[in-house]
Amino acid sequence: PVEPPRKTLGIRVHVRAEACGGKERQLADIEEIEVLGTEGRVLSHSEPYRLQAQGLDAQLGLQETTVAGPALVAEATQARVLVTFSDPKTGEARPLLTRNTLGKGTGVWAAVGEAGLENDEWLPKLAQALVGPPTLERVSDAKRHRIILRRVAEGMLVCVVDTQPQLPAEVCEVRIDAKRAGLRGEIGGSADARAVVAERDGVTLAVRVKADPAAVVLVR
């Protein structure tokens, strides 16, 4: 069952010395606040309820049939409803994922936040099902390097930044779909040509960049 929402205009905090080992404490010392219900239960520790979703297999090819709540209850007026979930109170089908055309692009709305998408395959499969394969894909460790893209008159600048420069430099590999990106698939130049290796396979350009601690590559 879904618990009724709780509203408040403010939270009163009392810092008691006996609760802090007998030492004086300031509000700035507080690292977390636990919100208790009238029965004394910690509300922030409540398990999220599960939403039964319909249409995942057909639209995304995912095996997961539940997502974690809470979810926004909305009504689609112009958007196309891709996936629905059952309202825990009424059992009525509510939009979970919708798609709509916005100018020259496509907008996708999800009723749950990213934290509710418990399966790591959700977002990549969702993007591929709705807009096709990625234009740029990072093959190497995503946590090690940050990639910044910028369109310029000559093509696209690919800036690779090592987020752990204190470690020995590693190669970052990205694959670019030149056709989808509107590029010829050629390397225009780099500040350090020895740090860049590019290979062409059809419309896909594989670029390997050794960022030490950063490197910028022009792709035409």
Coordinates of C-alpha atoms in Angstrom, one line a residue, residues 12-170:
R12 CA 12.9 22.1 14.0
V13 CA 16.3 20.7 15.0
H14 CA 17.4 20.3 18.6
V15 CA 21.1 19.6 19.1
R16 CA 21.4 17.9 22.5
A17 CA 24.8 17.5 24.2
E18 CA 23.9 14.1 25.7
A19 CA 23.2 12.8 22.2
C20 CA 26.6 14.0 21.0
G21 CA 28.8 12.5 23.6
G22 CA 28.4 15.4 26.0
K23 CA 30.2 17.8 23.7
E24 CA 28.9 21.1 22.3
R25 CA 27.8 20.9 18.7
Q26 CA 26.7 23.5 16.1
L27 CA 24.1 23.0 13.3
A28 CA 27.0 22.9 10.8
D29 CA 28.2 19.7 12.5
I30 CA 25.0 17.9 11.6
E31 CA 25.6 15.4 8.8
E32 CA 22.1 13.9 8.5
I33 CA 18.6 14.3 9.9
E34 CA 16.3 11.4 10.4
V35 CA 12.6 12.1 10.0
L36 CA 10.4 10.0 12.3
G37 CA 6.7 9.2 12.0
T38 CA 4.3 9.5 14.9
E39 CA 4.9 5.8 15.7
G40 CA 8.6 6.4 15.9
R41 CA 9.6 4.7 12.6
V42 CA 12.3 6.3 10.5
L43 CA 10.5 7.4 7.4
S44 CA 13.6 7.9 5.3
H45 CA 14.5 4.2 5.8
S46 CA 11.2 3.0 4.2
E47 CA 11.5 0.5 1.4
P48 CA 10.3 2.0 -2.0
Y49 CA 7.2 0.3 -3.3
R50 CA 7.4 -1.5 -6.6
L51 CA 5.6 -0.4 -9.7
Q52 CA 4.3 -3.1 -12.1
A53 CA 5.2 -2.0 -15.6
Q54 CA 3.6 -3.1 -18.9
G55 CA 5.3 -2.8 -22.3
L56 CA 8.9 -3.1 -21.3
D57 CA 9.6 -6.3 -23.2
A58 CA 7.9 -5.0 -26.4
Q59 CA 9.5 -1.6 -26.4
L60 CA 12.9 -2.1 -24.8
G61 CA 13.6 -5.8 -24.7
L62 CA 14.1 -5.7 -20.9
Q63 CA 13.3 -8.6 -18.7
E64 CA 12.7 -6.4 -15.6
T65 CA 9.0 -5.9 -15.0
T66 CA 9.2 -3.7 -11.9
V67 CA 10.7 -0.3 -11.1
A68 CA 11.1 1.4 -7.8
G69 CA 8.6 4.2 -6.8
P70 CA 7.6 6.8 -6.1
A71 CA 6.3 7.9 -9.6
L72 CA 4.6 11.0 -10.8
V73 CA 1.0 10.5 -11.9
A74 CA 0.5 12.3 -15.2
E75 CA -1.8 12.2 -18.2
A76 CA -0.5 12.3 -21.7
T77 CA -2.2 14.8 -24.0
Q78 CA -0.1 14.8 -27.1
A79 CA 2.8 12.5 -26.2
R80 CA 2.8 8.8 -27.2
V81 CA 2.7 6.5 -24.2
L82 CA 5.4 3.8 -24.6
V83 CA 5.2 2.0 -21.2
T84 CA 2.7 2.2 -18.4
F85 CA 2.6 1.1 -14.8
S86 CA -0.4 0.1 -12.6
D87 CA -1.5 2.7 -10.1
P88 CA -1.0 1.1 -6.7
K89 CA -4.2 2.7 -5.4
T90 CA -6.6 2.2 -8.3
G91 CA -4.9 -0.3 -10.6
E92 CA -5.4 2.2 -13.5
A93 CA -2.7 2.3 -16.2
R94 CA -0.5 5.4 -15.8
P95 CA 2.2 6.6 -18.2
L96 CA 5.7 5.5 -17.2
L97 CA 7.5 6.5 -20.4
T98 CA 6.3 8.9 -23.1
R99 CA 7.7 10.2 -26.3
N100 CA 6.9 13.4 -28.1
T101 CA 8.4 15.4 -31.0
L102 CA 9.9 18.7 -29.9
G103 CA 10.9 20.8 -32.9
K104 CA 13.5 18.8 -34.8
G105 CA 14.2 16.6 -31.9
T106 CA 12.5 14.0 -29.6
G107 CA 11.6 14.4 -26.0
V108 CA 11.3 11.4 -23.7
W109 CA 9.7 11.7 -20.2
A110 CA 10.0 9.2 -17.4
A111 CA 7.6 9.1 -14.4
V112 CA 10.4 7.9 -12.1
G113 CA 13.8 9.3 -11.4
E114 CA 17.0 7.7 -12.4
A115 CA 17.3 6.0 -9.0
G116 CA 14.1 4.1 -9.8
L117 CA 15.6 2.5 -12.8
E118 CA 17.3 -0.2 -10.9
N119 CA 18.5 -2.2 -13.9
D120 CA 21.7 -0.7 -15.3
E121 CA 20.6 -1.6 -18.8
W122 CA 17.6 0.7 -18.6
L123 CA 19.1 3.9 -19.9
P124 CA 21.3 2.6 -22.7
K125 CA 18.5 0.3 -24.0
L126 CA 15.9 3.1 -23.6
A127 CA 18.1 5.5 -25.7
Q128 CA 18.8 2.9 -28.4
A129 CA 15.2 1.9 -28.7
L130 CA 14.0 5.4 -29.0
V131 CA 16.7 7.3 -31.0
G132 CA 18.8 4.5 -32.4
P133 CA 22.5 3.5 -31.8
P134 CA 24.7 6.1 -30.1
T135 CA 26.5 8.7 -32.2
L136 CA 29.5 8.5 -29.9
E137 CA 30.3 5.6 -27.6
R138 CA 33.0 5.4 -25.0
V139 CA 34.6 1.9 -25.1
S140 CA 37.2 2.3 -22.3
D141 CA 36.6 2.9 -18.6
A142 CA 33.9 5.6 -18.2
K143 CA 35.1 6.5 -14.7
R144 CA 38.6 7.3 -15.8
H145 CA 38.1 9.8 -18.5
R146 CA 35.7 12.7 -19.1
I147 CA 34.8 13.6 -22.7
I148 CA 33.7 17.1 -23.8
L149 CA 32.4 17.6 -27.3
R150 CA 32.1 20.9 -29.1
R151 CA 30.9 21.7 -32.6
V152 CA 33.2 24.0 -34.6
A153 CA 33.2 25.2 -38.2
E154 CA 35.7 22.5 -39.2
G155 CA 33.9 19.6 -37.5
M156 CA 33.9 18.4 -33.9
L157 CA 36.4 18.9 -31.1
V158 CA 36.8 15.9 -28.8
C159 CA 38.4 16.8 -25.5
V160 CA 39.5 13.9 -23.3
V161 CA 40.3 14.7 -19.7
D162 CA 42.0 12.2 -17.3
T163 CA 40.0 12.4 -14.0
Q164 CA 42.9 10.7 -12.2
P165 CA 46.0 12.4 -13.4
Q166 CA 48.0 11.2 -10.4
L167 CA 47.9 7.7 -12.0
P168 CA 49.9 6.6 -15.1
A169 CA 48.2 7.8 -18.3
E170 CA 45.8 5.4 -20.0

